[in-house]
Short mmCIF file of N, CA and C in Angstrom, two decimals:
data_model
loop_
_atom_site.label_atom_id
_atom_site.label_comp_id
_atom_site.label_asym_id
_atom_site.label_seq_id
_atom_site.Cartn_x
_atom_site.Cartn_y
_atom_site.Cartn_z
N MET R 9 0.86 -1.22 0.02
CA MET R 9 0.00 0.03 -0.08
C MET R 9 0.82 1.25 0.07
N LYS R 10 2.05 1.23 0.74
CA LYS R 10 3.00 2.36 0.54
C LYS R 10 3.31 2.71 -0.68
N HIS R 11 3.65 1.67 -1.53
CA HIS R 11 3.96 1.98 -2.98
C HIS R 11 2.85 2.62 -3.83
N ALA R 12 1.62 2.05 -3.52
CA ALA R 12 0.43 2.75 -4.34
C ALA R 12 0.39 4.21 -3.99
N LYS R 13 0.48 4.51 -2.70
CA LYS R 13 0.43 5.94 -2.35
C LYS R 13 1.52 6.69 -3.03
N ALA R 14 2.76 6.31 -2.94
CA ALA R 14 3.97 6.94 -3.40
C ALA R 14 3.76 7.21 -4.91
N PHE R 15 3.39 6.05 -5.56
CA PHE R 15 3.00 6.25 -7.18
C PHE R 15 1.99 6.98 -7.38
N ALA R 16 1.08 7.13 -6.67
CA ALA R 16 -0.11 8.06 -7.03
C ALA R 16 0.38 9.53 -6.79
N ILE R 17 1.17 9.82 -5.71
CA ILE R 17 1.62 11.12 -5.55
C ILE R 17 2.59 11.62 -6.66
N LYS R 18 3.47 10.64 -7.06
CA LYS R 18 4.48 10.84 -8.19
C LYS R 18 3.59 11.08 -9.50
N GLY R 19 2.57 10.34 -9.61
CA GLY R 19 1.70 10.28 -10.87
C GLY R 19 1.05 11.71 -11.06
N ILE R 20 0.57 12.11 -9.90
CA ILE R 20 -0.18 13.40 -9.96
C ILE R 20 0.90 14.60 -10.34
N MET R 21 2.00 14.53 -9.70
CA MET R 21 3.09 15.40 -9.94
C MET R 21 3.47 15.55 -11.38
N ILE R 22 3.79 14.30 -11.93
CA ILE R 22 4.12 14.12 -13.30
C ILE R 22 2.98 14.66 -14.29
N LEU R 23 1.92 14.23 -14.01
CA LEU R 23 0.72 14.55 -14.85
C LEU R 23 0.49 15.99 -14.82
N ALA R 24 0.69 16.70 -13.76
CA ALA R 24 0.38 18.09 -13.54
C ALA R 24 1.56 18.80 -14.43
N VAL R 25 2.75 18.43 -14.25
CA VAL R 25 3.90 19.10 -14.85
C VAL R 25 3.81 18.99 -16.52
N PHE R 26 3.56 17.72 -16.80
CA PHE R 26 3.52 17.57 -18.25
C PHE R 26 2.29 18.20 -18.89
N SER R 27 1.17 18.20 -18.22
CA SER R 27 -0.04 18.92 -18.79
C SER R 27 0.11 20.20 -18.77
N PHE R 28 0.69 20.99 -17.81
CA PHE R 28 0.88 22.33 -17.80
C PHE R 28 1.90 22.69 -18.98
N VAL R 29 2.98 22.07 -18.93
CA VAL R 29 3.95 22.47 -19.92
C VAL R 29 3.69 21.99 -21.39
N LEU R 30 3.48 20.89 -21.48
CA LEU R 30 3.23 20.26 -22.92
C LEU R 30 1.78 20.65 -23.47
N SER R 31 0.80 20.25 -22.79
CA SER R 31 -0.65 20.45 -23.41
C SER R 31 -0.98 22.04 -23.55
N LEU R 32 -0.62 22.59 -22.31
CA LEU R 32 -1.00 24.16 -22.30
C LEU R 32 0.01 25.10 -22.98
N GLY R 33 1.31 24.73 -22.55
CA GLY R 33 2.31 25.63 -23.27
C GLY R 33 2.61 25.36 -24.65
N PHE R 34 2.72 24.08 -25.07
CA PHE R 34 3.13 23.80 -26.33
C PHE R 34 2.05 23.14 -27.26
N ARG R 35 0.83 22.93 -26.93
CA ARG R 35 -0.27 22.35 -27.55
C ARG R 35 0.00 21.03 -28.00
N VAL R 36 0.61 20.19 -27.17
CA VAL R 36 0.82 18.66 -27.40
C VAL R 36 -0.59 18.20 -26.89
N SER R 37 -1.00 17.00 -27.79
CA SER R 37 -2.35 16.41 -27.51
C SER R 37 -2.36 15.78 -26.17
N ALA R 38 -3.48 15.74 -25.57
CA ALA R 38 -3.73 15.17 -24.28
C ALA R 38 -3.35 13.76 -24.26
N GLU R 39 -3.47 12.91 -25.46
CA GLU R 39 -3.06 11.54 -25.71
C GLU R 39 -1.58 11.32 -25.32
N SER R 40 -0.87 12.25 -26.11
CA SER R 40 0.63 12.20 -26.18
C SER R 40 1.15 12.47 -24.74
N THR R 41 0.53 13.49 -24.10
CA THR R 41 0.76 13.97 -22.72
C THR R 41 0.55 12.76 -21.78
N ALA R 42 -0.49 12.17 -21.86
CA ALA R 42 -0.76 11.08 -20.90
C ALA R 42 0.16 9.84 -21.23
N LEU R 43 0.49 9.42 -22.43
CA LEU R 43 1.40 8.67 -22.78
C LEU R 43 2.71 8.84 -22.09
N ILE R 44 3.33 10.07 -22.34
CA ILE R 44 4.46 10.40 -21.77
C ILE R 44 4.56 10.21 -20.17
N ALA R 45 3.37 10.76 -19.59
CA ALA R 45 3.39 10.73 -18.06
C ALA R 45 3.29 9.25 -17.77
N VAL R 46 2.56 8.16 -18.38
CA VAL R 46 2.58 6.88 -17.98
C VAL R 46 3.91 6.19 -18.14
N LEU R 47 4.56 6.45 -19.27
CA LEU R 47 5.73 5.88 -19.50
C LEU R 47 6.80 6.40 -18.61
N PHE R 48 6.95 7.60 -18.33
CA PHE R 48 7.98 8.16 -17.51
C PHE R 48 7.63 7.71 -16.11
N GLY R 49 6.31 7.74 -15.59
CA GLY R 49 6.09 7.37 -14.24
C GLY R 49 6.60 6.02 -13.99
N ALA R 50 6.15 5.03 -14.88
CA ALA R 50 6.66 3.55 -14.68
C ALA R 50 8.17 3.40 -14.80
N VAL R 51 8.83 4.08 -15.64
CA VAL R 51 10.27 3.75 -15.73
C VAL R 51 11.03 4.47 -14.56
N SER R 52 10.57 5.81 -14.30
CA SER R 52 11.39 6.54 -13.23
C SER R 52 11.10 5.92 -11.65
N TYR R 53 9.97 5.46 -11.48
CA TYR R 53 9.57 5.00 -10.23
C TYR R 53 10.41 3.68 -9.97
N GLY R 54 10.20 2.79 -10.95
CA GLY R 54 10.88 1.47 -10.84
C GLY R 54 12.41 1.48 -10.91
N LEU R 55 13.01 2.25 -11.83
CA LEU R 55 14.37 2.29 -11.84
C LEU R 55 14.93 3.38 -10.96
N GLY R 56 14.46 4.46 -11.18
CA GLY R 56 15.02 5.70 -10.43
C GLY R 56 14.69 5.50 -8.88
N ASP R 57 13.58 5.72 -8.45
CA ASP R 57 13.18 5.81 -7.03
C ASP R 57 13.36 4.43 -6.34
N LEU R 58 13.03 3.39 -6.80
CA LEU R 58 13.17 2.10 -6.07
C LEU R 58 14.62 1.47 -6.04
N ALA R 59 15.33 1.66 -7.14
CA ALA R 59 16.58 1.06 -7.33
C ALA R 59 17.76 1.90 -7.23
N PHE R 60 17.78 2.90 -8.12
CA PHE R 60 18.91 3.69 -8.42
C PHE R 60 19.10 4.66 -7.29
N LEU R 61 17.89 5.22 -6.72
CA LEU R 61 18.19 6.21 -5.48
C LEU R 61 18.95 5.68 -4.40
N HIS R 62 18.67 4.46 -4.05
CA HIS R 62 19.45 3.87 -2.77
C HIS R 62 20.75 3.52 -3.00
N LYS R 63 21.30 3.50 -4.23
CA LYS R 63 22.51 3.08 -4.80
C LYS R 63 23.52 4.30 -4.90
N THR R 64 22.80 5.46 -5.03
CA THR R 64 23.53 6.77 -5.27
C THR R 64 23.12 7.75 -4.31
N ASN R 65 22.50 8.95 -4.55
CA ASN R 65 22.19 9.92 -3.84
C ASN R 65 20.93 10.54 -4.44
N ASN R 66 20.35 11.61 -3.72
CA ASN R 66 19.25 12.35 -4.35
C ASN R 66 19.50 13.17 -5.60
N VAL R 67 20.67 13.87 -5.49
CA VAL R 67 21.04 14.60 -6.72
C VAL R 67 21.35 13.85 -7.98
N VAL R 68 22.08 12.75 -7.64
CA VAL R 68 22.35 11.91 -8.80
C VAL R 68 21.14 11.32 -9.47
N THR R 69 20.26 10.88 -8.58
CA THR R 69 18.88 10.21 -9.17
C THR R 69 18.02 11.19 -9.92
N SER R 70 17.99 12.44 -9.07
CA SER R 70 17.12 13.45 -9.82
C SER R 70 17.68 13.95 -11.13
N THR R 71 19.09 14.00 -11.31
CA THR R 71 19.54 14.27 -12.49
C THR R 71 19.38 13.21 -13.61
N ALA R 72 19.47 12.14 -13.23
CA ALA R 72 19.22 10.88 -14.06
C ALA R 72 17.78 10.95 -14.47
N GLU R 73 16.91 11.19 -13.60
CA GLU R 73 15.40 11.27 -14.11
C GLU R 73 15.15 12.42 -14.87
N LEU R 74 15.80 13.55 -14.65
CA LEU R 74 15.79 14.88 -15.55
C LEU R 74 16.14 14.41 -17.01
N PHE R 75 17.17 13.69 -17.16
CA PHE R 75 17.63 13.20 -18.41
C PHE R 75 16.58 12.28 -19.15
N ILE R 76 16.22 11.37 -18.25
CA ILE R 76 15.00 10.28 -18.81
C ILE R 76 13.85 11.07 -19.25
N ALA R 77 13.44 12.19 -18.54
CA ALA R 77 12.22 12.93 -19.01
C ALA R 77 12.62 13.75 -20.23
N PHE R 78 13.80 14.30 -20.30
CA PHE R 78 14.03 15.03 -21.46
C PHE R 78 13.96 14.11 -22.77
N ILE R 79 14.77 12.95 -22.64
CA ILE R 79 14.78 12.10 -23.89
C ILE R 79 13.32 11.53 -24.24
N LEU R 80 12.66 11.08 -23.15
CA LEU R 80 11.31 10.65 -23.40
C LEU R 80 10.14 11.67 -23.97
N VAL R 81 10.39 12.82 -23.36
CA VAL R 81 9.38 13.89 -23.95
C VAL R 81 9.88 14.25 -25.43
N TRP R 82 11.13 14.45 -25.68
CA TRP R 82 11.56 14.93 -26.91
C TRP R 82 11.34 13.69 -27.89
N ALA R 83 11.63 12.59 -27.64
CA ALA R 83 11.17 11.37 -28.48
C ALA R 83 9.75 11.30 -28.94
N VAL R 84 8.83 11.25 -27.86
CA VAL R 84 7.47 11.13 -28.22
C VAL R 84 6.86 12.25 -28.96
N ILE R 85 7.18 13.28 -28.42
CA ILE R 85 6.45 14.50 -29.23
C ILE R 85 7.11 14.70 -30.68
N SER R 86 8.49 14.30 -30.88
CA SER R 86 8.86 14.28 -32.12
C SER R 86 8.36 13.18 -33.04
N MET R 87 8.22 12.07 -32.67
CA MET R 87 7.64 11.03 -33.37
C MET R 87 6.31 10.89 -33.45
N ILE R 88 5.48 11.04 -32.47
CA ILE R 88 3.95 10.93 -32.37
C ILE R 88 3.41 12.28 -33.09
N GLU R 89 3.78 13.31 -32.43
CA GLU R 89 3.27 14.53 -32.80
C GLU R 89 3.82 15.23 -34.00
N GLY R 90 4.92 14.65 -34.39
CA GLY R 90 5.62 15.27 -35.56
C GLY R 90 6.14 16.70 -35.43
N LEU R 91 6.38 17.11 -34.20
CA LEU R 91 6.82 18.41 -33.93
C LEU R 91 8.29 18.62 -34.33
N ASP R 92 8.61 19.73 -34.96
CA ASP R 92 10.18 20.04 -35.21
C ASP R 92 10.76 20.36 -34.00
N ALA R 93 12.19 20.33 -34.22
CA ALA R 93 13.10 20.62 -33.01
C ALA R 93 12.83 22.04 -32.32
N ASP R 94 12.39 22.95 -33.02
CA ASP R 94 12.34 24.26 -32.43
C ASP R 94 11.03 24.11 -31.45
N VAL R 95 10.21 23.18 -31.32
CA VAL R 95 9.20 23.11 -30.46
C VAL R 95 9.46 21.98 -29.58
N ALA R 96 10.01 20.89 -30.08
CA ALA R 96 10.30 19.56 -29.29
C ALA R 96 11.30 19.80 -28.28
N LEU R 97 12.28 20.41 -28.51
CA LEU R 97 13.56 20.73 -27.66
C LEU R 97 13.22 21.56 -26.44
N PRO R 98 12.65 22.83 -26.76
CA PRO R 98 12.32 23.61 -25.58
C PRO R 98 11.21 22.88 -24.76
N SER R 99 10.18 22.30 -25.27
CA SER R 99 9.39 21.58 -24.42
C SER R 99 9.89 20.72 -23.53
N ALA R 100 10.80 19.70 -24.19
CA ALA R 100 11.38 18.83 -23.39
C ALA R 100 12.37 19.34 -22.32
N PHE R 101 13.03 20.45 -22.63
CA PHE R 101 13.83 21.03 -21.71
C PHE R 101 13.16 21.48 -20.37
N ILE R 102 12.07 22.21 -20.82
CA ILE R 102 11.28 22.89 -19.63
C ILE R 102 10.74 21.89 -18.78
N SER R 103 10.06 20.78 -19.49
CA SER R 103 9.44 19.68 -18.72
C SER R 103 10.42 18.95 -17.88
N ALA R 104 11.62 18.82 -18.52
CA ALA R 104 12.68 17.89 -17.53
C ALA R 104 13.10 18.77 -16.47
N LEU R 105 13.21 20.02 -16.52
CA LEU R 105 13.80 20.75 -15.45
C LEU R 105 12.68 20.84 -14.36
N LEU R 106 11.47 20.92 -14.65
CA LEU R 106 10.55 20.96 -13.66
C LEU R 106 10.35 19.53 -13.04
N ILE R 107 10.41 18.48 -13.74
CA ILE R 107 10.41 17.12 -13.26
C ILE R 107 11.49 16.91 -12.36
N GLY R 108 12.64 17.36 -12.74
CA GLY R 108 13.81 17.28 -12.07
C GLY R 108 13.80 17.73 -10.57
N VAL R 109 13.16 18.99 -10.54
CA VAL R 109 12.81 19.67 -9.28
C VAL R 109 11.90 18.90 -8.37
N GLY R 110 10.82 18.44 -9.21
CA GLY R 110 9.71 17.63 -8.42
C GLY R 110 10.22 16.44 -7.94
N GLU R 111 11.21 15.66 -8.71
CA GLU R 111 11.67 14.47 -8.17
C GLU R 111 12.66 14.55 -7.05
N TYR R 112 13.39 15.58 -7.00
CA TYR R 112 14.29 15.92 -5.86
C TYR R 112 13.49 15.96 -4.57
N PHE R 113 12.38 16.64 -4.60
CA PHE R 113 11.65 16.80 -3.41
C PHE R 113 10.77 15.44 -3.07
N PHE R 114 10.26 14.74 -4.18
CA PHE R 114 9.66 13.52 -3.96
C PHE R 114 10.64 12.41 -3.38
N HIS R 115 11.89 12.52 -3.57
CA HIS R 115 12.76 11.54 -3.05
C HIS R 115 12.84 11.64 -1.55
N PHE R 116 12.59 12.83 -1.03
CA PHE R 116 12.47 12.94 0.55
C PHE R 116 11.30 12.05 0.85
N TYR R 117 10.29 12.04 0.34
CA TYR R 117 9.10 11.28 0.62
C TYR R 117 9.53 9.73 0.64
N ILE R 118 10.24 9.43 -0.40
CA ILE R 118 10.75 8.00 -0.42
C ILE R 118 11.60 7.61 0.79
N TYR R 119 12.57 8.48 1.11
CA TYR R 119 13.60 8.29 2.08
C TYR R 119 12.63 8.30 3.49
N ARG R 120 11.90 9.15 3.77
CA ARG R 120 10.95 9.23 4.96
C ARG R 120 10.14 7.91 5.19
N HIS R 121 9.69 7.49 4.09
CA HIS R 121 8.86 6.24 4.30
C HIS R 121 9.47 5.02 3.84
N LYS R 122 10.83 5.04 3.87
CA LYS R 122 11.64 3.81 3.55
C LYS R 122 11.25 2.93 2.71
N LEU R 123 10.77 3.50 1.43
CA LEU R 123 10.47 2.69 0.34
C LEU R 123 11.85 2.26 -0.54
N GLY R 124 11.84 1.18 -1.15
CA GLY R 124 12.97 0.70 -1.98
C GLY R 124 13.65 -0.52 -1.28
N SER R 125 14.90 -0.58 -1.79
CA SER R 125 15.53 -1.82 -1.42
C SER R 125 16.59 -1.76 -0.43
N VAL R 126 16.49 -0.78 0.53
CA VAL R 126 17.42 -0.49 1.55
C VAL R 126 16.71 -0.13 2.88
N ASP R 127 17.38 -0.43 4.02
CA ASP R 127 16.87 0.00 5.14
C ASP R 127 17.34 1.61 5.61
N ASP R 128 16.75 2.09 6.56
CA ASP R 128 16.94 3.58 6.81
C ASP R 128 18.48 3.82 7.10
N ARG R 129 19.19 2.92 7.53
CA ARG R 129 20.66 3.30 8.03
C ARG R 129 21.56 3.71 6.83
N SER R 130 21.25 3.18 5.65
CA SER R 130 22.21 3.59 4.57
C SER R 130 21.57 4.65 3.56
N ILE R 131 20.47 5.34 4.02
CA ILE R 131 20.02 6.47 3.15
C ILE R 131 20.76 7.73 3.41
N ASN R 132 21.22 8.26 2.44
CA ASN R 132 21.96 9.57 2.46
C ASN R 132 21.11 10.72 2.07
N VAL R 133 20.51 11.34 3.20
CA VAL R 133 19.71 12.57 2.97
C VAL R 133 20.39 13.71 2.73
N SER R 134 21.63 13.87 3.09
CA SER R 134 22.36 15.22 2.97
C SER R 134 22.44 15.76 1.63
N ASP R 135 22.06 14.95 0.60
CA ASP R 135 22.12 15.57 -0.81
C ASP R 135 20.94 16.26 -1.17
#
């Protein structure tokens, strides 16, 4: 149940950021925005938050998730929406920056609730 709550919190944050930036800011379709949110949520929660976070630290994991978001947004809106680089790259950059900041703070929730593959003694919250 802890993971369901964490995934829901993350999902709301991701959908809010992508909807605001992509759908409202860059006129990306709601379907593409939802696809990006679902793909990013699944990949970043499983790999980033539960596996990678406890092997590195918050800054490294947030940065990795920022790059994942950038690549995913750029790829999906370039291929599915057919948008040129002058729209795809800025939208991916802005989305990734906001996701990176959101992930940084979300990781403190992960730390606090001891989610993942490690106990609380080895969690590095100083980053």
